[in-house]
Coordinates of C-alpha atoms and ligand atoms in Angstrom, one line a residue:
M1 CA 0.4 -0.1 0.0
R2 CA 1.4 3.5 -1.1
P3 CA 1.9 6.0 1.4
A4 CA 0.0 9.2 1.6
D5 CA 0.9 11.8 -0.9
R6 CA -1.8 14.2 -1.1
Q7 CA -3.4 16.7 1.1
P8 CA -6.8 15.9 2.6
V9 CA -9.8 17.2 0.6
C10 CA -12.8 18.3 2.6
R11 CA -15.7 16.1 1.1
S12 CA -17.8 16.9 3.9
K13 CA -21.6 17.2 3.1
R14 CA -22.6 17.7 6.7
R15 CA -23.8 20.6 8.1
C16 CA -21.3 23.4 9.2
L17 CA -22.2 24.9 12.3
A18 CA -19.4 27.3 13.4
H19 CA -20.5 30.9 13.6
E20 CA -19.5 34.2 13.9
P21 CA -18.6 34.8 17.8
E22 CA -19.0 38.2 17.6
K23 CA -22.3 38.4 16.6
R24 CA -24.1 36.2 18.8
R25 CA -25.2 36.9 22.4
P26 CA -22.7 36.1 25.1
V27 CA -23.0 32.9 26.0
C28 CA -21.4 31.2 29.5
P29 CA -18.5 28.8 29.0
H30 CA -20.2 26.3 30.9
R31 CA -22.2 25.2 27.3
I32 CA -19.2 24.4 25.6
Q33 CA -18.6 21.1 26.5
P34 CA -22.0 19.4 26.5
L35 CA -21.6 20.5 22.6
L36 CA -18.4 18.8 22.2
D37 CA -19.9 15.6 23.4
R38 CA -23.0 15.7 21.3
A39 CA -20.7 15.9 18.1
R40 CA -21.1 13.6 15.8
P41 CA -18.2 11.5 14.5
L42 CA -16.6 13.0 11.6
R43 CA -13.5 12.2 9.7
A44 CA -11.0 14.5 11.0
E45 CA -9.4 15.0 7.7
A46 CA -12.9 16.8 6.7
L47 CA -12.6 18.9 9.6
P48 CA -11.7 22.7 8.2
S49 CA -9.2 24.0 10.9
A50 CA -11.5 26.8 11.5
M51 CA -14.3 24.8 12.9
T52 CA -11.9 23.7 15.9
S53 CA -11.0 26.9 16.5
R54 CA -11.5 28.4 19.9
R55 CA -11.3 32.3 20.9
I56 CA -11.8 32.9 24.7
S57 CA -12.5 36.1 26.2
R58 CA -13.4 37.5 29.4
C59 CA -16.9 38.9 28.7
P60 CA -18.2 42.4 30.1
P61 CA -20.0 41.6 33.5
E62 CA -23.6 42.3 31.9
G63 CA -22.6 39.5 29.4
C64 CA -22.7 36.4 31.3
A65 CA -24.9 36.3 34.7
L66 CA -23.6 33.1 35.7
R67 CA -20.2 33.6 35.3
Q68 CA -18.7 36.9 34.0
I69 CA -16.6 35.0 31.6
Q70 CA -17.6 34.7 27.7
A71 CA -16.0 32.0 25.7
A72 CA -16.3 33.0 22.2
S73 CA -15.7 30.0 20.4
T74 CA -16.4 28.4 17.0
F75 CA -17.6 24.9 16.9
R76 CA -16.5 21.8 14.8
A77 CA -18.4 21.1 11.6
G78 CA -20.9 18.3 12.3
M79 CA -22.1 19.2 15.5
V80 CA -25.3 19.8 16.8
C81 CA -25.0 23.2 17.7
G82 CA -27.1 23.3 20.9
L83 CA -25.2 26.7 21.7
H84 CA -27.4 28.5 18.7
S85 CA -30.4 26.5 19.4
R86 CA -30.4 28.2 23.1
A87 CA -29.1 31.4 22.4
E88 CA -31.8 32.4 19.1
P89 CA -35.2 33.8 19.7
E90 CA -37.7 31.3 20.0
G91 CA -39.6 30.4 16.5
D92 CA -36.2 30.4 14.6
D93 CA -34.7 27.5 13.1
P94 CA -31.5 27.5 14.8
T95 CA -29.6 25.4 12.8
Q96 CA -30.7 27.3 9.5
L97 CA -29.5 30.6 11.1
C98 CA -26.3 28.9 12.3
R99 CA -25.6 27.5 9.2
A100 CA -25.4 30.7 7.2
R101 CA -23.3 32.2 9.9
C102 CA -21.0 29.2 9.5
A103 CA -20.1 29.5 5.9
A104 CA -18.9 32.9 6.4
S105 CA -17.1 32.3 9.5
A106 CA -15.3 29.1 7.9
A107 CA -14.3 30.8 4.7
R108 CA -12.7 33.4 6.6
A109 CA -11.0 31.1 8.8
R110 CA -10.0 29.0 6.0
A111 CA -8.3 31.8 4.6
S112 CA -6.3 32.2 7.6
A113 CA -4.8 28.7 7.9
P114 CA -2.2 28.2 10.1
T115 CA 1.0 29.3 9.1
R116 CA 4.6 29.5 10.5
P117 CA 5.6 32.7 12.4
P118 CA 8.0 34.6 10.6
S119 CA 10.3 34.1 13.3
S120 CA 10.3 30.2 13.0
Q121 CA 10.4 29.8 9.4
P122 CA 13.4 28.1 8.6
D123 CA 15.2 28.8 5.2
E124 CA 15.7 25.9 2.8
R125 CA 18.6 24.7 3.7
Q126 CA 17.9 24.6 7.5
E127 CA 14.9 22.8 6.5
S128 CA 17.0 20.1 4.3
E129 CA 19.6 19.8 7.1
A130 CA 16.6 19.1 9.7
M131 CA 15.0 16.5 7.4
H132 CA 18.5 14.7 6.9
S133 CA 19.3 14.8 10.3
I134 CA 15.4 13.2 11.2
Q135 CA 16.3 10.6 8.5
Q136 CA 19.6 10.0 10.4
Y137 CA 18.0 9.5 13.3
L138 CA 15.0 7.3 11.9
S139 CA 18.1 5.0 10.5
S140 CA 18.3 3.2 13.8
P141 CA 17.8 -0.3 14.0
A142 CA 15.1 0.5 16.7
F143 CA 12.8 1.8 13.7
D144 CA 13.3 -1.4 11.7
L145 CA 10.1 -2.5 10.2
P146 CA 9.5 -5.7 12.2
A147 CA 9.5 -9.5 11.4
D148 CA 6.5 -9.9 13.8
L149 CA 3.7 -7.2 13.4
L150 CA 3.2 -6.8 17.2
P151 CA 7.3 -7.2 18.2
K152 CA 7.5 -8.3 22.1
T153 CA 10.0 -5.7 23.0
P154 CA 9.1 -2.4 24.1
W155 CA 12.0 -0.7 22.1
N156 CA 11.3 -1.6 18.6
R157 CA 9.2 1.3 17.1
P158 CA 8.7 0.7 13.4
F159 CA 8.7 3.6 11.1
R160 CA 7.7 3.4 7.4
R161 CA 11.2 5.1 6.1
Q162 CA 9.5 4.7 2.4
D163 CA 7.0 7.5 3.7
L164 CA 9.7 10.0 4.1
G165 CA 9.8 11.2 0.8
S166 CA 6.3 12.3 0.7
V167 CA 5.5 13.6 4.2
D168 CA 6.3 16.9 5.1
L169 CA 7.8 16.3 8.8
L170 CA 8.5 19.9 9.5
G171 CA 5.5 22.2 8.3
P172 CA 2.9 22.6 11.0
L173 CA 0.0 20.3 11.1
A174 CA -3.6 21.9 11.4
A175 CA -6.1 20.5 13.4
R176 CA -7.8 19.0 10.5
E177 CA -4.6 17.1 9.9
L178 CA -4.4 15.0 13.0
S179 CA -5.6 11.7 11.3
T180 CA -3.0 12.1 8.5
N181 CA -0.2 9.9 7.7
R182 CA 2.2 12.9 8.1
S183 CA 0.9 13.5 11.8
L184 CA 1.1 9.9 12.4
A185 CA 4.8 10.2 11.3
I186 CA 5.6 13.4 13.3
H187 CA 4.0 12.0 16.4
R188 CA 5.4 8.5 16.2
I189 CA 8.8 10.3 15.8
L190 CA 8.3 12.5 18.7
L191 CA 7.1 9.9 21.4
N192 CA 10.4 7.9 20.7
I193 CA 12.4 11.0 21.1
Y194 CA 10.6 11.7 24.4
E195 CA 10.4 8.2 25.5
Q196 CA 14.4 7.5 25.0
S197 CA 14.6 9.1 28.3
M198 CA 12.1 7.2 30.0
L199 CA 13.0 3.7 30.8
F200 CA 11.3 0.4 29.8
L201 CA 12.2 -2.8 30.5
P202 CA 9.8 -5.8 29.6
Q203 CA 8.0 -7.6 32.4
R204 CA 9.8 -11.3 31.7
R205 CA 13.3 -12.7 31.6
F206 CA 15.8 -10.5 29.7
E207 CA 16.8 -12.8 26.9
S208 CA 19.7 -12.2 24.6
H209 CA 18.1 -11.0 21.7
D210 CA 17.0 -8.3 23.8
L211 CA 20.1 -6.5 24.5
P212 CA 21.0 -5.5 20.8
S213 CA 17.4 -3.9 20.7
F214 CA 17.8 -2.2 24.2
R215 CA 21.1 -0.9 23.3
A216 CA 19.7 0.5 19.8
F217 CA 17.1 2.2 21.5
Y218 CA 19.0 3.9 24.0
D219 CA 22.0 4.5 21.9
P220 CA 23.4 8.0 23.2
D221 CA 24.2 9.2 19.8
N222 CA 20.8 8.5 18.5
V223 CA 19.6 9.9 21.5
A224 CA 21.0 13.2 20.8
L225 CA 20.3 13.1 17.3
G226 CA 16.4 12.8 18.6
Q227 CA 16.9 15.8 20.9
S228 CA 18.3 17.8 18.3
N229 CA 15.3 17.5 16.1
R230 CA 12.8 17.8 18.7
V231 CA 12.1 21.6 19.0
A232 CA 11.0 21.7 15.4
L233 CA 8.7 18.4 15.6
E234 CA 7.2 20.0 18.2
R235 CA 6.3 22.9 16.2
A236 CA 5.2 21.1 13.7
A237 CA 3.0 18.7 16.0
F238 CA 1.3 21.6 18.3
S239 CA 2.0 25.1 16.8
F240 CA -1.7 25.1 15.5
L241 CA -3.0 25.1 18.8
D242 CA -1.6 28.8 19.9
D243 CA -1.0 29.9 16.1
H244 CA -4.7 29.3 14.9
E245 CA -7.0 27.3 17.4
I246 CA -7.0 29.1 20.6
K247 CA -6.9 32.8 21.4
V248 CA -7.4 33.8 25.1
T249 CA -8.1 37.6 25.3
G250 CA -9.1 40.1 27.9
R251 CA -7.9 40.7 31.5
W252 CA -8.0 37.6 33.7
E253 CA -7.7 37.3 37.3
W254 CA -8.0 34.3 39.8
E255 CA -11.4 34.2 40.1
H256 CA -12.2 34.1 36.5
L257 CA -10.2 31.2 35.7
E258 CA -11.6 29.3 38.8
Q259 CA -15.2 30.2 37.2
Y260 CA -14.2 29.5 33.9
F261 CA -12.4 26.1 35.0
L262 CA -15.2 24.8 37.1
G263 CA -17.6 26.2 34.9
V264 CA -16.4 24.0 31.8
I265 CA -16.3 20.7 34.3
E266 CA -19.5 21.5 35.6
R267 CA -21.3 21.7 32.1
Y268 CA -19.2 18.5 31.0
E269 CA -20.6 16.4 34.0
E270 CA -24.2 17.2 33.6
E271 CA -23.9 15.2 30.1
P272 CA -23.7 11.3 29.9
C273 CA -20.5 10.1 28.4
S274 CA -20.8 10.4 24.4
L275 CA -17.9 8.2 23.8
T276 CA -19.4 5.3 25.7
A277 CA -22.9 5.7 24.7
R278 CA -21.7 5.7 20.8
I279 CA -19.4 2.6 21.8
D280 CA -22.0 0.7 23.3
A281 CA -24.4 1.2 20.2
L282 CA -21.8 -0.5 18.0
D283 CA -22.3 -4.1 16.7
S284 CA -19.5 -5.3 18.9
P285 CA -18.7 -3.0 22.1
T286 CA -16.6 -5.5 23.7
T287 CA -14.3 -5.2 20.3
A288 CA -14.6 -1.6 20.5
Y289 CA -13.7 -1.1 24.1
R290 CA -10.5 -3.3 23.5
Y291 CA -9.4 -0.9 20.7
L292 CA -10.2 1.9 23.1
L293 CA -8.0 0.3 25.8
I294 CA -5.4 0.3 23.5
Q295 CA -5.7 3.6 22.5
Q296 CA -5.1 4.5 26.3
A297 CA -2.5 2.2 26.8
S298 CA 0.1 4.5 24.8
D299 CA 0.1 6.7 28.2
F300 CA -1.6 4.5 30.8
L301 CA 0.9 1.7 30.8
S302 CA 3.8 4.6 31.7
E303 CA 1.5 6.6 33.0
A304 CA 2.6 10.0 34.9
S305 CA 6.1 9.5 33.4
A306 CA 5.4 13.1 31.7
M307 CA 4.7 14.5 35.2
G308 CA 7.9 12.9 36.3
R309 CA 9.8 15.5 34.0
A310 CA 7.5 18.3 35.9
M311 CA 8.7 17.4 39.2
L312 CA 12.4 18.3 38.7
G313 CA 13.9 21.7 40.0
S314 CA 13.0 23.8 42.7
F315 CA 9.6 25.7 42.4
G316 CA 8.7 26.3 46.3
A317 CA 5.6 24.7 48.0
T318 CA 4.0 24.3 45.1
Q319 CA 6.5 21.4 43.9
S320 CA 5.8 19.8 47.2
E321 CA 1.9 20.0 46.3
L322 CA 2.4 18.5 42.9
M323 CA 4.8 15.9 44.3
K324 CA 1.2 14.5 46.6
V325 CA -0.4 14.1 43.1
F326 CA 2.6 12.2 41.5
I327 CA 3.2 10.0 44.4
D328 CA -0.6 8.7 44.1
E329 CA 0.0 7.9 40.9
Y330 CA 2.7 6.0 41.7
G331 CA 0.8 4.2 44.7
Y332 CA 2.9 5.5 47.0
G333 CA 5.3 3.1 46.1
V334 CA 3.2 0.0 46.6
H335 CA 3.6 -1.6 43.2
D336 CA -0.1 -3.2 43.3
R337 CA -1.4 0.2 43.5
K338 CA 0.7 2.2 41.0
H339 CA -2.0 3.3 38.7
S340 CA 0.0 1.9 35.3
T341 CA -0.2 -1.6 37.5
L342 CA -3.7 -1.0 37.6
F343 CA -4.2 -0.3 34.0
E344 CA -1.9 -3.6 32.9
R345 CA -4.4 -5.7 35.1
C346 CA -7.6 -3.9 33.0
C347 CA -5.9 -5.1 29.9
S348 CA -5.0 -8.4 30.9
S349 CA -8.8 -9.4 32.3
V350 CA -10.1 -8.5 28.5
G351 CA -7.4 -10.5 27.1
L352 CA -4.9 -7.8 26.1
D353 CA -1.3 -8.0 26.2
P354 CA 0.0 -5.4 29.0
E355 CA 3.3 -5.1 27.6
P356 CA 3.9 -1.1 26.9
H357 CA 4.0 -0.7 23.4
R358 CA 2.8 -3.9 22.4
Y359 CA 0.3 -2.7 20.0
Y360 CA 2.1 0.3 18.7
F361 CA 1.0 -0.6 15.5
H362 CA -2.5 0.2 16.5
Y363 CA -2.1 3.6 18.0
L364 CA -3.8 6.5 16.2
P365 CA -1.9 9.7 15.6
S366 CA -4.4 11.5 17.8
S367 CA -3.9 9.2 20.7
I368 CA -0.2 9.3 20.6
A369 CA -0.8 13.3 20.3
L370 CA -2.6 13.3 23.6
T371 CA 0.5 11.4 25.2
N372 CA 2.9 13.5 23.6
Y373 CA 1.1 16.9 24.6
F374 CA 2.1 16.1 28.3
H375 CA 5.6 15.6 27.4
H376 CA 5.7 18.7 25.4
V377 CA 4.7 21.0 27.8
C378 CA 6.7 19.0 30.4
S379 CA 9.9 19.2 28.4
N380 CA 9.7 22.8 27.7
K381 CA 9.7 24.8 30.8
H382 CA 8.7 28.1 29.1
L383 CA 5.3 25.8 28.9
W384 CA 5.0 25.4 32.5
F385 CA 1.9 27.2 32.9
R386 CA 0.1 25.4 30.1
Y387 CA 1.0 22.4 31.7
L388 CA -0.9 23.4 35.1
G389 CA -3.8 24.4 32.8
A390 CA -3.7 21.2 30.9
L391 CA -2.9 19.0 34.1
Y392 CA -6.4 20.4 35.5
Y393 CA -8.6 19.6 32.6
T394 CA -7.2 16.2 32.8
E395 CA -7.6 15.4 36.6
A396 CA -10.8 17.4 36.5
S397 CA -12.3 15.7 33.6
I398 CA -11.3 11.7 34.6
P399 CA -13.7 11.4 37.1
H400 CA -16.9 11.7 35.0
F401 CA -15.4 9.7 32.1
N402 CA -14.1 7.1 34.0
K403 CA -17.0 6.4 35.8
A404 CA -19.0 6.1 32.6
L405 CA -16.3 3.9 31.1
S406 CA -15.9 1.5 34.4
R407 CA -19.9 0.9 34.0
A408 CA -19.7 0.4 30.4
L409 CA -16.9 -2.2 30.7
R410 CA -18.8 -4.1 33.2
K411 CA -21.8 -3.9 31.0
A412 CA -19.8 -5.2 27.7
F413 CA -17.7 -7.6 29.5
E414 CA -20.6 -9.0 31.8
G415 CA -19.6 -12.1 33.5
A416 CA -16.0 -12.3 31.9
G417 CA -14.4 -10.7 35.1
V418 CA -13.3 -7.4 33.7
D419 CA -10.9 -5.7 36.2
T420 CA -12.0 -2.0 36.5
R421 CA -10.2 -0.9 39.3
Y422 CA -8.1 1.4 37.1
F423 CA -11.1 3.1 36.3
D424 CA -12.9 3.2 39.8
E425 CA -9.5 4.4 41.5
H426 CA -9.4 7.4 39.3
V427 CA -13.3 8.4 40.1
H428 CA -12.2 8.5 43.5
I429 CA -8.7 10.1 43.5
D430 CA -9.3 12.3 41.0
Q431 CA -11.7 13.9 42.8
H432 CA -8.8 15.0 45.0
H433 CA -6.4 15.8 42.4
R434 CA -8.6 18.3 40.8
R435 CA -9.1 20.2 44.0
M436 CA -5.2 19.6 44.9
V437 CA -4.2 21.0 41.4
L438 CA -6.5 24.0 41.4
D439 CA -6.5 25.3 44.8
D440 CA -2.6 24.1 46.1
V441 CA -1.1 24.2 42.9
I442 CA -2.5 26.7 40.4
R443 CA -3.9 29.2 42.9
P444 CA -0.5 30.0 44.7
T445 CA 1.2 29.7 41.4
I446 CA -0.9 32.9 40.2
A447 CA -0.4 34.3 43.8
L448 CA 3.3 34.4 43.2
C449 CA 3.6 34.8 39.8
G450 CA 0.9 37.2 39.1
A451 CA -2.4 37.3 36.6
Q452 CA -0.3 37.3 33.7
V453 CA 0.3 33.6 33.5
I454 CA -3.4 32.9 33.8
P455 CA -3.9 32.9 29.6
E456 CA -1.2 30.5 29.2
M457 CA -3.1 28.3 31.9
V458 CA -6.1 28.7 30.1
I459 CA -4.3 27.9 26.5
G460 CA -3.4 24.6 28.1
F461 CA -6.8 23.6 29.1
E462 CA -8.1 24.0 26.2
S463 CA -5.3 22.7 24.3
F464 CA -5.8 19.4 26.0
R465 CA -9.6 19.7 25.9
L466 CA -9.6 20.3 22.2
L467 CA -6.9 17.1 21.4
Q468 CA -9.1 15.1 23.5
S469 CA -12.4 15.7 21.6
L470 CA -10.3 15.2 18.2
A471 CA -9.0 12.0 19.7
D472 CA -12.3 10.6 20.6
R473 CA -13.8 11.2 17.5
D474 CA -10.7 10.0 15.7
C475 CA -11.2 6.8 17.6
L476 CA -15.1 6.2 17.1
E477 CA -14.2 6.9 12.7
Q478 CA -11.8 4.2 13.3
L479 CA -14.0 2.1 14.7
A480 CA -16.8 2.6 12.5
F481 CA -14.3 1.6 9.8
V482 CA -13.5 -1.8 12.0
E483 CA -17.5 -2.3 12.0
D484 CA -17.6 -1.5 8.2
L485 CA -15.2 -4.3 7.2
E486 CA -16.9 -6.9 9.3
R487 CA -20.2 -5.9 7.5
S488 CA -18.1 -6.3 4.3
R489 CA -16.4 -9.4 5.4
K490 CA -20.2 -11.0 5.6
G491 CA -21.6 -9.8 2.3
G492 CA -18.3 -11.0 0.8
F493 CA -16.1 -8.3 0.3
K494 CA -17.9 -6.5 -2.6
V495 CA -17.8 -2.8 -3.2
A496 CA -20.9 -0.8 -5.0
R497 CA -18.6 0.3 -7.6
R498 CA -21.0 2.8 -9.0
A499 CA -21.2 4.8 -6.1
Y500 CA -17.5 6.0 -6.6
E501 CA -15.3 7.4 -9.2
A502 CA -11.8 7.1 -10.1
V503 CA -9.3 9.9 -9.2
D504 CA -6.4 8.1 -11.2
A505 CA -5.4 4.9 -12.5
P506 CA -4.9 2.0 -10.7
L507 CA -1.6 0.4 -9.7
A508 CA -0.6 -3.0 -8.8
F509 CA 1.5 -4.5 -6.3
S510 CA 2.8 -7.9 -5.7
E511 CA 4.3 -9.0 -2.4
P512 CA 5.6 -12.2 -1.3
K513 CA 4.3 -14.3 1.9
G514 CA 5.0 -12.8 5.4
E515 CA 5.2 -9.2 3.6
I516 CA 3.9 -6.4 6.2
S517 CA 2.7 -3.0 5.3
Y518 CA 3.4 -1.5 8.5
S519 CA 0.2 0.6 9.5
H520 CA -0.3 3.9 7.8
I521 CA -3.0 6.4 6.5
H522 CA -4.3 7.5 3.1
D523 CA -5.5 11.0 2.5
H524 CA -7.7 9.7 0.0
D525 CA -10.6 7.1 -0.3
E526 CA -8.9 4.0 -1.7
L527 CA -10.1 1.1 -4.0
F528 CA -8.3 -2.1 -2.8
T529 CA -8.6 -5.4 -4.5
V530 CA -6.7 -8.2 -3.8
E531 CA -6.5 -9.8 -7.4
L532 CA -4.3 -13.0 -6.3
G533 CA -3.1 -14.8 -3.1
S534 CA -4.5 -13.8 0.1
M535 CA -3.5 -11.4 3.0
E536 CA -4.8 -10.3 6.6
F537 CA -6.0 -6.8 6.3
F538 CA -5.6 -4.6 10.0
A539 CA -8.0 -1.8 10.9
G540 CA -8.7 -3.1 14.3
I541 CA -7.0 -5.5 16.5
T542 CA -8.6 -8.7 14.7
P543 CA -7.5 -8.7 10.9
V544 CA -10.1 -9.9 8.3
V545 CA -8.4 -12.2 5.3
L546 CA -8.9 -10.7 1.9
E547 CA -8.6 -13.2 -0.7
A548 CA -8.3 -13.1 -4.7
G549 CA -11.6 -11.1 -5.7
D550 CA -12.1 -9.4 -2.6
S551 CA -12.5 -5.8 -2.5
I552 CA -12.8 -2.7 0.4
I553 CA -12.9 0.6 0.4
I554 CA -10.2 2.1 2.9
P555 CA -11.5 5.5 3.6
A556 CA -9.3 8.5 4.2
G557 CA -7.9 9.1 7.4
R558 CA -8.1 5.6 8.6
L559 CA -5.2 3.6 10.1
H560 CA -4.6 0.5 8.3
G561 CA -2.0 -2.3 7.5
S562 CA -1.6 -5.8 6.2
R563 CA 0.4 -9.0 6.1
V564 CA 0.7 -11.7 3.3
I565 CA -0.2 -14.9 4.2
N566 CA -0.4 -16.5 0.9
E567 CA 2.0 -16.0 -2.1
P568 CA 1.8 -14.7 -4.5
C569 CA 0.0 -12.1 -3.4
T570 CA -1.1 -9.3 -6.0
Y571 CA -3.3 -6.5 -5.0
R572 CA -4.6 -3.1 -7.1
V573 CA -5.3 0.1 -5.3
Q574 CA -6.9 3.1 -6.8
K575 CA -7.7 6.6 -5.3
V576 CA -11.4 7.1 -5.7
R577 CA -14.1 9.4 -4.4
R578 CA -17.5 9.3 -3.8
R579 CA -20.1 10.2 -6.5
Ligands
FE2_601 FE1 -2.7 1.6 2.4
FE2_602 FE1 -3.6 8.2 37.5
FE2_603 FE1 -5.0 11.9 38.9

C-alpha cells in the first residue's frame, strides 16, 4: 500500500455549524463541553481547521450573569449546535441561522490557515538539513520494520521509512490533519524522542536477543540526534494550537479562571459520556472497548511519566503539592496500587497483552498526540503554565469519564471478570487531585507569578481539551471503519463501484508471503482489490482475510496495514471518491 501523498480534501456534506462569535449573545462557557460531547463522529481530514478554533475572552460583567466570563468559540463541523439553539429567539430554526453564519465564518478562517510565524520559518537549507538529520535518526535499527507485526520488545518502534519522501515532517499540522499519515509520522517520531529518556524493561526474563534492541533504542548518539530535532517536530505537531486554534483575550484574574475552569467541568459532568454511549451502540462493544484500551495504553502503561519531568527543579511549595499528586499516581511506592499496574490488570482481564507498546501498530496519531502533548509541555519549561492548565483539565474531567467507562466495561464484558479498578480508582482519587491542582498548585502559582500567567493556563486547558475531543472522534471513526469491514466480510467483500469514481489509474503491487505493510493512513479514499493470493488486513485488533476477488474501500484518514499470508499476493489500489 502506498504512502499518503496528497493533502486531504474536505468532502463533508454535513452541515457547517461554526458561527460568528462576535454577532451572537454572550454565552456562558458552561455550555461548551456538552456541545463537544454531542458532536457526531467526523472524519478528521474533513474538518476545516477553523471549525475547531476557540477564542476565549472575558465577557463584560453584564454579558454572562452566571460566570462573567465569555467563551466566544467556534464549533466543529457536524456538531449539533446546541449553543445557537439556546441563544436564538424562539421560533427561528437555529440550525438554519447557524449554518448561514458558519459559511462566512469558515471561509474567513480557511483563508487564515496556520502558517509558521516569520520568526520560526526556517530557510530551505535549514529545512533540508533538519530533514537529513531526522532521516539519520530514523536509520537506527530501533525503527526497523518488524518481522512480527506486534514485536515483543518495548524498544522496537517501526517507522515506514519509505514515507519520508512524501511527508513533510516540519510544516505545521492543522487540527484537521491530526488523522493523516503526516501526523502519524510526526507523532511517532516525537513519542520516541520523548521515551528515549524513559526506561522500559519488559516484565519477563531479559533474553539474549533483547540486549541489541535495548542498546539500539537507548544509543546515546541517536538519543542526542533525536533531541536535536525535538523542537522542530514539536513546532510541527503543536503550533496549530496557539497559532490558530486557541486565542485567549481580556484581563483575567484568579476568580475568572476558577469560574471558567469549574464552569467547563460542571457542564461536562451534566451530560452523559458520549464516547461510551456511541461505543455501546456499535455491533461489537467488546471489540471496540479493547480497541479503546489500546489507544489509552500508549499513555496509561507508563502513566504520569511526563509528570515526572515536571517534578524536577526548585519551585517552592507548589512543587511539594504537586508531588502529592505524583506519588498517588505511583501508588505511594506500592507496586500493586501504581496506576499503570492497575491499567495492566485491566488489559489482562480483557485478553490484551499489558506490555507497554505491544500494540504500537494500532496507535492512532490522535492518541499519540495526547501523550506527546504532556511530554511537550513538561519538557519545555517555558510552557510550565500551560502544563498546569492541561493537568487540571485531565484531572478534573477524568472522574466523570472513568465512571462512565467503568460502568460500560462491566456491562460489555459482563460475566467475563473485567478488572475496572484502574477506572474506579480514578473516579475517587481524581476528585482529590483536581481540587489539589486547582487550590494548592494553580492558585498559589498565580499568587506568586501574577495574573499574567493565566492566559497560558487557559491555553493549556483548552489545548488538551481540544486534543482529547479530536482523539475521541478519531477513535470513533476508526471503530466505524472496523465495523464496516466486518459487515463487508459478511457480504463477501464487494464494493458498490457505481457509488465511486476513479481519481487516478489503478496501481498493482505484488508481495511475497509474510510481507508486512506497517500501519499507515491515506489522505484519499482507496479502492483496494486483491487479485491473487490472500492477506490479513488490519484496521482493528483482529484482521479480516482478503482473498482473490475481494474488494474494500479504505476511507481517507483511517489507520490500516496488512500481512501477506498466501503468495504470490497481487493487489490493486486506486484513488477514488464518492460520486
Ligand atoms: Fe494503504
Ligand atoms: Fe492516574
Ligand atoms: Fe490524577
